[in-house]
Short mmCIF file of C-alpha atoms in Angstrom, two decimals:
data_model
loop_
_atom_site.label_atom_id
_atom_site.label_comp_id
_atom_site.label_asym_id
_atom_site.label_seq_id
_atom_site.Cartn_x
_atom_site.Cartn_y
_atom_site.Cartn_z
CA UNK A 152 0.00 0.00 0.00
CA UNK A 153 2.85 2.62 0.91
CA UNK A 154 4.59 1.64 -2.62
CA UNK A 155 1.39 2.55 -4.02
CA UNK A 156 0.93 6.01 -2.47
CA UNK A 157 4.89 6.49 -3.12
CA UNK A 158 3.77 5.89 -7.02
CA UNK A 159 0.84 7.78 -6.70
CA UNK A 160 2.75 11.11 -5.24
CA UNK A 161 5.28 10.66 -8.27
CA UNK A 162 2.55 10.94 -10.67
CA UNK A 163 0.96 13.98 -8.84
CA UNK A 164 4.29 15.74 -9.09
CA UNK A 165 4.99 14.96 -12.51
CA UNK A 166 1.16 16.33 -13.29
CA UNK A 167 1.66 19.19 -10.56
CA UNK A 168 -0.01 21.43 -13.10
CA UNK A 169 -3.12 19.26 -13.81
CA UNK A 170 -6.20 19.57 -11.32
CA UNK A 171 -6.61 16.65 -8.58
CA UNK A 172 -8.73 14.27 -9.11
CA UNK A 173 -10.95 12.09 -6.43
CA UNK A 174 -8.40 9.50 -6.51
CA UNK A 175 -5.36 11.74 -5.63
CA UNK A 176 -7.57 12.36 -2.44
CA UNK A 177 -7.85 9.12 -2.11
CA UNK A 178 -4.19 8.02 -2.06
CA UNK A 179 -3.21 11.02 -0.40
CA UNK A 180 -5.76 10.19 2.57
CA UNK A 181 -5.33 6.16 2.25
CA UNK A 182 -8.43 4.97 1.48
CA UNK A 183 -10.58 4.08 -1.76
CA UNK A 184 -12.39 6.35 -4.04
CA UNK A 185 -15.49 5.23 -3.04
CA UNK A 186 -15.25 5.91 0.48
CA UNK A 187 -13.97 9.92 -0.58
CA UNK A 188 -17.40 9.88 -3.28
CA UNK A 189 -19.10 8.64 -0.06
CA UNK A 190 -17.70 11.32 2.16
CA UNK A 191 -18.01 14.45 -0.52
CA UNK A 192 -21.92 13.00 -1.07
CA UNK A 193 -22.25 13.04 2.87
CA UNK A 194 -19.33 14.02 5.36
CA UNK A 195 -21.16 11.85 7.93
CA UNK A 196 -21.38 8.86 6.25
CA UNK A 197 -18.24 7.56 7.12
CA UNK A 198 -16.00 7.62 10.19
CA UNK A 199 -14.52 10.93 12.01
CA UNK A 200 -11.00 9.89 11.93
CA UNK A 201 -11.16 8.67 8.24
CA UNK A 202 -13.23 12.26 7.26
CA UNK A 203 -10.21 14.20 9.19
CA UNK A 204 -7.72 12.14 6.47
CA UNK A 205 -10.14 13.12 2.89
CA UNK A 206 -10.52 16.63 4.25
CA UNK A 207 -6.80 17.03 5.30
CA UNK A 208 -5.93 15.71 1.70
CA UNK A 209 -8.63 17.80 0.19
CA UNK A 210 -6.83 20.89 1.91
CA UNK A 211 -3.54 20.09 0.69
CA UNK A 212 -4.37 18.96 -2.38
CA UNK A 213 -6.61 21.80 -3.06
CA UNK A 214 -9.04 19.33 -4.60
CA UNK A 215 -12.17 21.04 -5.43
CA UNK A 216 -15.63 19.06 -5.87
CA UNK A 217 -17.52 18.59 -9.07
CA UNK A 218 -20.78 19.70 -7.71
CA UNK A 219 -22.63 18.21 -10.75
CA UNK A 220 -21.43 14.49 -10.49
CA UNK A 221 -21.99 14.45 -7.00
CA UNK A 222 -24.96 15.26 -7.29
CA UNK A 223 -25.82 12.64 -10.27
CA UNK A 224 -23.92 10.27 -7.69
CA UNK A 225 -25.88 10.90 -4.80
CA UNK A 226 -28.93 12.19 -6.11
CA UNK A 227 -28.82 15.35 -3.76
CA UNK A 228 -28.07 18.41 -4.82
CA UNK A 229 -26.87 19.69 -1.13
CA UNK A 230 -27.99 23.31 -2.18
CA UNK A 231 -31.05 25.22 0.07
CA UNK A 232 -32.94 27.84 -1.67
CA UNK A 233 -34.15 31.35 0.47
CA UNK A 234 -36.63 34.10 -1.61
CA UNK A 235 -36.01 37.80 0.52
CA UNK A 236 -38.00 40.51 -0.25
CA UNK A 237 -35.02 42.72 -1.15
CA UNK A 238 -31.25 42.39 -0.82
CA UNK A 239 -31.32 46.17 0.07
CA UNK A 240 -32.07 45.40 4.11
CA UNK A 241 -29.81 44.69 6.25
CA UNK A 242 -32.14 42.59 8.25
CA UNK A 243 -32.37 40.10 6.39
CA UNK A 244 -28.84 40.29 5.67
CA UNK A 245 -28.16 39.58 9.58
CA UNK A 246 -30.93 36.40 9.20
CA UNK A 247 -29.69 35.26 5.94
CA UNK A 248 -25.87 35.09 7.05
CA UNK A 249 -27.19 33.08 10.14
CA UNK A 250 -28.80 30.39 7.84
CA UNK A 251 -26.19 30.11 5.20
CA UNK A 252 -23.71 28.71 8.65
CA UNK A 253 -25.46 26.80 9.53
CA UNK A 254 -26.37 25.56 6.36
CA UNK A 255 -22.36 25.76 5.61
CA UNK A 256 -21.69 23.31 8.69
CA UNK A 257 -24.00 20.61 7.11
CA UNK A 258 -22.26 20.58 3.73
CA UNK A 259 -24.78 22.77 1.97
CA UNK A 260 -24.96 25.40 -0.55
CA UNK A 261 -27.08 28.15 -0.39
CA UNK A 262 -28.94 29.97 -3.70
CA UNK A 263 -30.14 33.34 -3.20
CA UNK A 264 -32.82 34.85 -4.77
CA UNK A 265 -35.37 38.43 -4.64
CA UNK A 266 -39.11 39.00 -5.12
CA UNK A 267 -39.19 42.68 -4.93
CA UNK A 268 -42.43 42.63 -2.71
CA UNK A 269 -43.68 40.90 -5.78
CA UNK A 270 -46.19 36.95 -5.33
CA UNK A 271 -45.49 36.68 -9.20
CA UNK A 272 -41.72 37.26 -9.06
CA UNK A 273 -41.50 34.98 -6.15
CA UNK A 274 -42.95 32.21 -8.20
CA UNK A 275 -41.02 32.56 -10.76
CA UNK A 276 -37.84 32.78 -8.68
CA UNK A 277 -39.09 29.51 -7.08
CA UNK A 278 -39.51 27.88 -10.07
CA UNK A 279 -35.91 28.56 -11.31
CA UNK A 280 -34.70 27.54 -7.73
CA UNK A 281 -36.35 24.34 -7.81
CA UNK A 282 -35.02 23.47 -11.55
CA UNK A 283 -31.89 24.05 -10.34
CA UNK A 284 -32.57 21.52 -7.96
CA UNK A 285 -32.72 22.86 -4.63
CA UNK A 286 -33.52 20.22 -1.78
CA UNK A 287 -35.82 23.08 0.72
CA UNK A 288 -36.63 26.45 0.47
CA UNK A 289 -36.91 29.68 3.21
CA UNK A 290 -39.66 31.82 2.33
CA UNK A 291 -40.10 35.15 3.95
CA UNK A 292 -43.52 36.36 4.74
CA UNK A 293 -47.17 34.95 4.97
CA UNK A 294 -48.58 36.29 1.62
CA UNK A 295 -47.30 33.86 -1.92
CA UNK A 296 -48.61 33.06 -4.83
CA UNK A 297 -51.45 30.29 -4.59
CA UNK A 298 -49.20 27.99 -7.22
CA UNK A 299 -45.90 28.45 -5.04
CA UNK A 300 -47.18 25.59 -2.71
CA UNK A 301 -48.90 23.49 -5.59
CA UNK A 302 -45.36 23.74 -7.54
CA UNK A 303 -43.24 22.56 -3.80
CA UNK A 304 -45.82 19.50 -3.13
CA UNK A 305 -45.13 18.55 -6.20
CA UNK A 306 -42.11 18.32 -5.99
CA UNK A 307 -41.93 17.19 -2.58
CA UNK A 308 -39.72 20.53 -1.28
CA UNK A 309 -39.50 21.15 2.24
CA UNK A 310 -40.07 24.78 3.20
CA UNK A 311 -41.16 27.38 5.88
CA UNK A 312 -42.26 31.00 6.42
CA UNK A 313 -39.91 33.45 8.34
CA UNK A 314 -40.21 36.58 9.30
CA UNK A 315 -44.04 36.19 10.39
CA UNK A 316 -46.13 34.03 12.80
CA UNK A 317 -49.62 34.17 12.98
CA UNK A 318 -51.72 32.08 15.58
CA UNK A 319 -53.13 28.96 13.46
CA UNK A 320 -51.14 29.87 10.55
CA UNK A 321 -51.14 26.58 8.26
CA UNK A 322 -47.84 26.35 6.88
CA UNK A 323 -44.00 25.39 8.58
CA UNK A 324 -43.54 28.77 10.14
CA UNK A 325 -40.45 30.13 12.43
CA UNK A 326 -40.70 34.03 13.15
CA UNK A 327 -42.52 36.32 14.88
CA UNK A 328 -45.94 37.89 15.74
CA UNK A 329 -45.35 41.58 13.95
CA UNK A 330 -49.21 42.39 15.06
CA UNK A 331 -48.03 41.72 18.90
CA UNK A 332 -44.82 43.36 18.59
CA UNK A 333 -46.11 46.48 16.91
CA UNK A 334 -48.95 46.60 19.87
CA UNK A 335 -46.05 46.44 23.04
CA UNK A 336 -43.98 49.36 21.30
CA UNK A 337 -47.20 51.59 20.88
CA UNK A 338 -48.41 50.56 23.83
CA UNK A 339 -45.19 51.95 25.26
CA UNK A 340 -45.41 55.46 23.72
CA UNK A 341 -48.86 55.76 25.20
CA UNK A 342 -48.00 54.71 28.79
CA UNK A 343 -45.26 57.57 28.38
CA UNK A 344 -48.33 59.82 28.34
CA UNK A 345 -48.41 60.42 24.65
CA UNK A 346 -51.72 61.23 22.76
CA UNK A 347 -50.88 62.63 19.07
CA UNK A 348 -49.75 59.94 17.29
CA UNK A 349 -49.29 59.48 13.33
CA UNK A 350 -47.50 56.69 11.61
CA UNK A 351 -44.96 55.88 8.85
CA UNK A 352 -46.07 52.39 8.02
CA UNK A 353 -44.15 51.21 4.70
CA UNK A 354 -45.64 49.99 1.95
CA UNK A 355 -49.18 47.69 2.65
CA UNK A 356 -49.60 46.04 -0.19
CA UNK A 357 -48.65 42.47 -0.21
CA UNK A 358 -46.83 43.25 2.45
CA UNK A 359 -48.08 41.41 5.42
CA UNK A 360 -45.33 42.32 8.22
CA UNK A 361 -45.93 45.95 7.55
CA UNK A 362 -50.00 45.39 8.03
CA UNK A 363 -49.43 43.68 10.74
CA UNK A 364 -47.19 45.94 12.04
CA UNK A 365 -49.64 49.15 11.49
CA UNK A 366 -52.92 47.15 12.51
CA UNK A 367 -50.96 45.84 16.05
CA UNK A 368 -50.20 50.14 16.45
CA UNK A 369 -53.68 51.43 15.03
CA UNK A 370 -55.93 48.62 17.51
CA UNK A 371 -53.59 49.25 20.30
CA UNK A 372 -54.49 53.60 19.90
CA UNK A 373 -58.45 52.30 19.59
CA UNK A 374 -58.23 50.49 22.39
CA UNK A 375 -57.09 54.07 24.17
CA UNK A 376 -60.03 56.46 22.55
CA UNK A 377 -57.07 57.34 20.21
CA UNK A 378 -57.63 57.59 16.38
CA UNK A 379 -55.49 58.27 13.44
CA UNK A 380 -57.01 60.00 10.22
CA UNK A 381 -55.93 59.10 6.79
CA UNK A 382 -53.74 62.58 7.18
CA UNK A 383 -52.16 60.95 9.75
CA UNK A 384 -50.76 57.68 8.39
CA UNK A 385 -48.17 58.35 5.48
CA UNK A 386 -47.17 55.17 3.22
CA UNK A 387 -43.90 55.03 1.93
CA UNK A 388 -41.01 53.02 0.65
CA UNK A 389 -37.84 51.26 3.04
CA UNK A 390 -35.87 54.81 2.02
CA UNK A 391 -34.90 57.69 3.59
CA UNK A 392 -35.20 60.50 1.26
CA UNK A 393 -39.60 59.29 1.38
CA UNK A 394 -39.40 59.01 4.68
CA UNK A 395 -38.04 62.75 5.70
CA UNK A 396 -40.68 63.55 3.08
CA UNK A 397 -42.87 62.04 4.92
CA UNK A 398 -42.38 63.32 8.20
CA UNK A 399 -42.16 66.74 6.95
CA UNK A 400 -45.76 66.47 5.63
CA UNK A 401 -46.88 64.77 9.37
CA UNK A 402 -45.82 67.80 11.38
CA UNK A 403 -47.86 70.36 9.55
CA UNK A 404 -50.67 69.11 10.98
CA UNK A 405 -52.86 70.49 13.97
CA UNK A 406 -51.85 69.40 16.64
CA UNK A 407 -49.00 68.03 15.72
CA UNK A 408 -48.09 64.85 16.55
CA UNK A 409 -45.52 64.18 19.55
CA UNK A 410 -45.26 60.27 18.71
CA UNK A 411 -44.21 58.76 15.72
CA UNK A 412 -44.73 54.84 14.98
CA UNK A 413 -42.56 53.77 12.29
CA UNK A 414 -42.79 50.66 10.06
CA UNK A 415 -38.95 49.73 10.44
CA UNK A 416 -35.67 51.38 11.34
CA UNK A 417 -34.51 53.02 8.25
CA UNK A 418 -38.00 55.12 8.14
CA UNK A 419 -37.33 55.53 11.71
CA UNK A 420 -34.28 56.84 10.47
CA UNK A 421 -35.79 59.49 7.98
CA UNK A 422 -37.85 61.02 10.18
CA UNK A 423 -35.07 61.65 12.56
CA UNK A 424 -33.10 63.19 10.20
CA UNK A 425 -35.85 65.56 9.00
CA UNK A 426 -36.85 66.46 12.79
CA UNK A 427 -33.52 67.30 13.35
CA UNK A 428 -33.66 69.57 10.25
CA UNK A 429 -36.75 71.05 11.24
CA UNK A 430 -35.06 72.00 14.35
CA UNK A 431 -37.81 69.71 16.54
CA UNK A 432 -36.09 68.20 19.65
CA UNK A 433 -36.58 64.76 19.42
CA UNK A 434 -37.50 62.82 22.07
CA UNK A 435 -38.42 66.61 24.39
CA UNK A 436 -40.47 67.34 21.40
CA UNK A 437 -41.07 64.69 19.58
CA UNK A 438 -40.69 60.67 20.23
CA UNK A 439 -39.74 58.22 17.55
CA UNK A 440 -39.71 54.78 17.17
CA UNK A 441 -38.54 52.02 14.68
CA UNK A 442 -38.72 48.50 14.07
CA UNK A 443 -36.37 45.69 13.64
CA UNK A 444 -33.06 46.93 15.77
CA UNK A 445 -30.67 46.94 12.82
CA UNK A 446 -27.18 47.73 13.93
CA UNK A 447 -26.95 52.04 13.42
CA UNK A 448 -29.89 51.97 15.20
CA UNK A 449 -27.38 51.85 18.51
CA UNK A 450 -24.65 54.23 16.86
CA UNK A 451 -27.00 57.29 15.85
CA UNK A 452 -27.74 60.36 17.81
CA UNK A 453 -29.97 60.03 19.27
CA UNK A 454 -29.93 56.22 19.52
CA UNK A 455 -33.13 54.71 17.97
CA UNK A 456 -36.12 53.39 20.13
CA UNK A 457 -36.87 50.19 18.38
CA UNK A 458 -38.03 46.35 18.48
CA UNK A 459 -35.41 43.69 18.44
CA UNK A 460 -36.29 41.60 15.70
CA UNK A 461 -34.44 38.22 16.14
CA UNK A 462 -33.05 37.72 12.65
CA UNK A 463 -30.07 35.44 13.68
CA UNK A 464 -31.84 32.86 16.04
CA UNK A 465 -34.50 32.69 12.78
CA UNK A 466 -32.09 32.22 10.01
CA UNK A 467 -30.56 29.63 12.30
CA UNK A 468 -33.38 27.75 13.34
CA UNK A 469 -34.87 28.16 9.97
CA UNK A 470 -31.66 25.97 8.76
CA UNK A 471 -32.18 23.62 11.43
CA UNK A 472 -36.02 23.24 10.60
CA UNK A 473 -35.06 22.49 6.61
CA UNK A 474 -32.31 20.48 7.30
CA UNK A 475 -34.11 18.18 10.20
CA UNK A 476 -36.99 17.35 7.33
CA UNK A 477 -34.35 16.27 4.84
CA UNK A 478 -33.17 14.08 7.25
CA UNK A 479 -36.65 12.87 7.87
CA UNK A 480 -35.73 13.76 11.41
CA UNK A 481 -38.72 15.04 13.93
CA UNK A 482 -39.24 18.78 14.32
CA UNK A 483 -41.85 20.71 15.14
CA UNK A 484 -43.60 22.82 12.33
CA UNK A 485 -44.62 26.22 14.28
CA UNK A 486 -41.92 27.81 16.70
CA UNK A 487 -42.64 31.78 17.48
CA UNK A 488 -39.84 33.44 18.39
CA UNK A 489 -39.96 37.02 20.63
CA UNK A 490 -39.25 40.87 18.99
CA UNK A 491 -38.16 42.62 22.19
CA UNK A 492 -38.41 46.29 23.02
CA UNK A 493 -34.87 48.61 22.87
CA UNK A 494 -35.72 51.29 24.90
CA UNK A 495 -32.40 54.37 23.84
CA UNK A 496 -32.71 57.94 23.15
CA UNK A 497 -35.42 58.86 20.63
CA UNK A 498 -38.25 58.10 23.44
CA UNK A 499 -39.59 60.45 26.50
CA UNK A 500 -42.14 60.69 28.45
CA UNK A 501 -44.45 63.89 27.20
CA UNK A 502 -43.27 67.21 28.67
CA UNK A 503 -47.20 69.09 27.53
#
C-alpha cells in the first residue's frame, strides 16, 4: 500500500499542473475512491477519523468538488434555496448570514434569490430555484402566490415562512408575531403619556409584516379612545429620502403629533433626520420609534427606540427546521420566536 501512495505522489508531481482528481484524495488520505465519493456526497457517512484524512488531503491537495457528479452520484443536490424581499435590508442580511452557517456546517450550498415585494416574481424565482434543484426552500412572509405551494408538493420541497407568525397559521412557520410586537412598542409610547400619534407604516400592499405591524399600532391607539385619520398615516417606501418627506408632511398638521410609529428602522431613520432639520427636539419634542433593531440603530444620535427583531436565532433555526426534514428527522412545524423592546434615546415621556 505505501509503494502505491509512493507511485501515486510521483505521478501527482509529474502532473503538478493538472487539477486533482478524487483519486489523488484518495491516495493522499489512504483509502478508496469510493469511500472519498461517499464522504463528498455526505461528510457523515463515514468515520470521524477517516473524514479528518479526505478533508486534510482535500486541503492540501486543493481538490475542489464537481458539484454536478456528485450530485448525479448521490442524487442530492446539497444546495437550500431562500426568496427575501429585497437584498437592500440589512435585516435580512443579519438572518440570511445566520442560515447560510449553519447551512455551511452541514455541507450545503445556499442559492439566493429576490421578489421585490412581488407573489409573481416569487414564483417565478421559485420555479428557477427548484429546476436548479434545490432540496428546501426559506420563504419570507405569509402572503405567496397560490401555485408556489402546488409547484413545492409537487415536488416534494421542504419549506417554511420566516419573518411572520400568525396564531393557526397553516404552513412550517419560524418568526414572529409583527401584530403583537407592533402593539407592546405603541403601547409603550402611550404609557409615556403620549396622545398625538401618526405613523410611517411602509408599503401595505402584499406586504403582510408591515400590516401587521400598522394594525398591532392602530388597535392598540383604539383600544385608548385614540384615532389616526388618513392625514395621519403616510405610506412610503424602506428609504430615507420618502421618509423625511414624509415626516415633513406629518408635522404640519394640527396638533402636531408628539409620537411617531414607524414601520422599520430606516424610516425611523428618515424622520429623525428631518426632525432634526426642522429644528424639533426629538425625544423633548417629539418621540420616535422604529422596528427591527438593525445595527446604526445603537450608533446614531440620538440612539433609535426600536423592536429587536431576532433575525439570527431565525435564520438559524430556519436551517435547522429544513435540514431536520431532509433528514426525515422530527421537528416541530410552528416555533414563534420574541421581537423585544430597545428602549435608547429617541423616546420620553411627554413634557405638555
Amino acid at each position: 500500500m505505501e509503494k502505491e501512495r509512493q507511485a501515486s505522489r510521483k505521478r501527482l508531481q509529474k502532473r503538478a499542473g493538472d487539477t486533482p482528481t478524487a483519486e489523488d484524495v484518495a491516495v493522499a488520505a489512504g483509502v478508496s475512491t469510493a469511500t472519498v465519493s461517499r464522504y463528498l456526497a455526505n461528510p457523515t457517512s463515514v468515520s470521524e477519523k477517516r473524514g479528518t484524512l479526505i478533508r486534510m488531503a482535500i486541503e492540501s491537495l486543493g481538490y475542489i468538488p464537481h458539484g454536478a457528479a456528485q450530485a448525479l452520484a448521490s442524487q442530492r443536490s446539497r444546495t437550500i434555496g431562500v426568496i427575501v424581499p429585497t437584498l437592500d435590508n440589512a435585516i435580512f442580511a443579519e438572518g440570511i448570514q445566520a442560515f447560510q452557517w449553519r447551512l455551511q456546517e452541514k455541507g450545503y450550498t445556499l442559492f439566493i434569490a429576490s421578489s421585490d415585494y412581488s407573489v409573481d416574481e416569487e414564483l417565478a424565482q421559485a420555479e428557477r430555484l427548484v429546476s436548479r434543484g434545490v432540496e428546501g426552500l426559506m420563504l419570507v412572509g405569509a402572503e405567496h402566490h397560490p401555485s408556489l405551494f402546488e409547484l413545492l408538493e409537487k415536488k416534494q420541497i421542504p419549506y417554511l415562512y420566516t419573518w411572520s407568525f400568525k396564531p393557526g397559521i397553516d404552513h412550517p412557520c419560524i418568526g414572529f408575531d409583527n401584530y403583537r410586537a407592533s402593539a407592546k412598542l405603541t403601547q409603550f409610547l402611550i404609557d409615556l403619556g403620549h396622545k398625538q400619534f401618526a405613523a410611517i407604516p411602509g408599503i401595505t400592499r402584499l406586504n403582510d409584516r408591515t400590516k401587521d405591524r400598522l394594525a398591532g399600532c392602530l388597535d392598540t391607539l383604539e383600544k385608548q379612545g385614540i384615532s389616526l385619520t388618513a392625514d395621519r398615516i403616510i405610506e412610503c417606501r424602506y428609504d430615507l429620502a420618502e421618509s423625511r418627506q414624509a415626516l415633513r408632511k406629518l408635522m404640519k398638521a394640527e396638533p402636531k403629533p408628539t409620537a411617531i410609529v414607524c414601520g422599520n428602522d430606516i424610516i425611523a431613520m428618515g424622520a429623525l433626520l428631518e426632525a432634526q432639520a426642522l429644528g424639533i427636539r426629538v425625544p423633548e419634542d417629539l418621540s420616535i420609534v422604529g422596528f427591527d433593531d438593525v445595527a446604526m440603530a445603537s450608533h446614531i444620535h440620538p440612539a433609535l427606540t426600536t423592536m429587536q427583531v431576532p433575525s439570527r436565532e431565525m435564520g438559524t433555526k430556519a436551517a435547522d427546521y429544513l435540514l431536520s426534514r431532509l433528514n426525515e428527522d422530527p421537528v416541530a412545524d410552528h416555533l414563534e420566536l420574541e421581537a423585544k423592546l430597545v428602549v435608547r434615546e429617541t423616546t420620553a415621556a411627554i413634557s405638555h
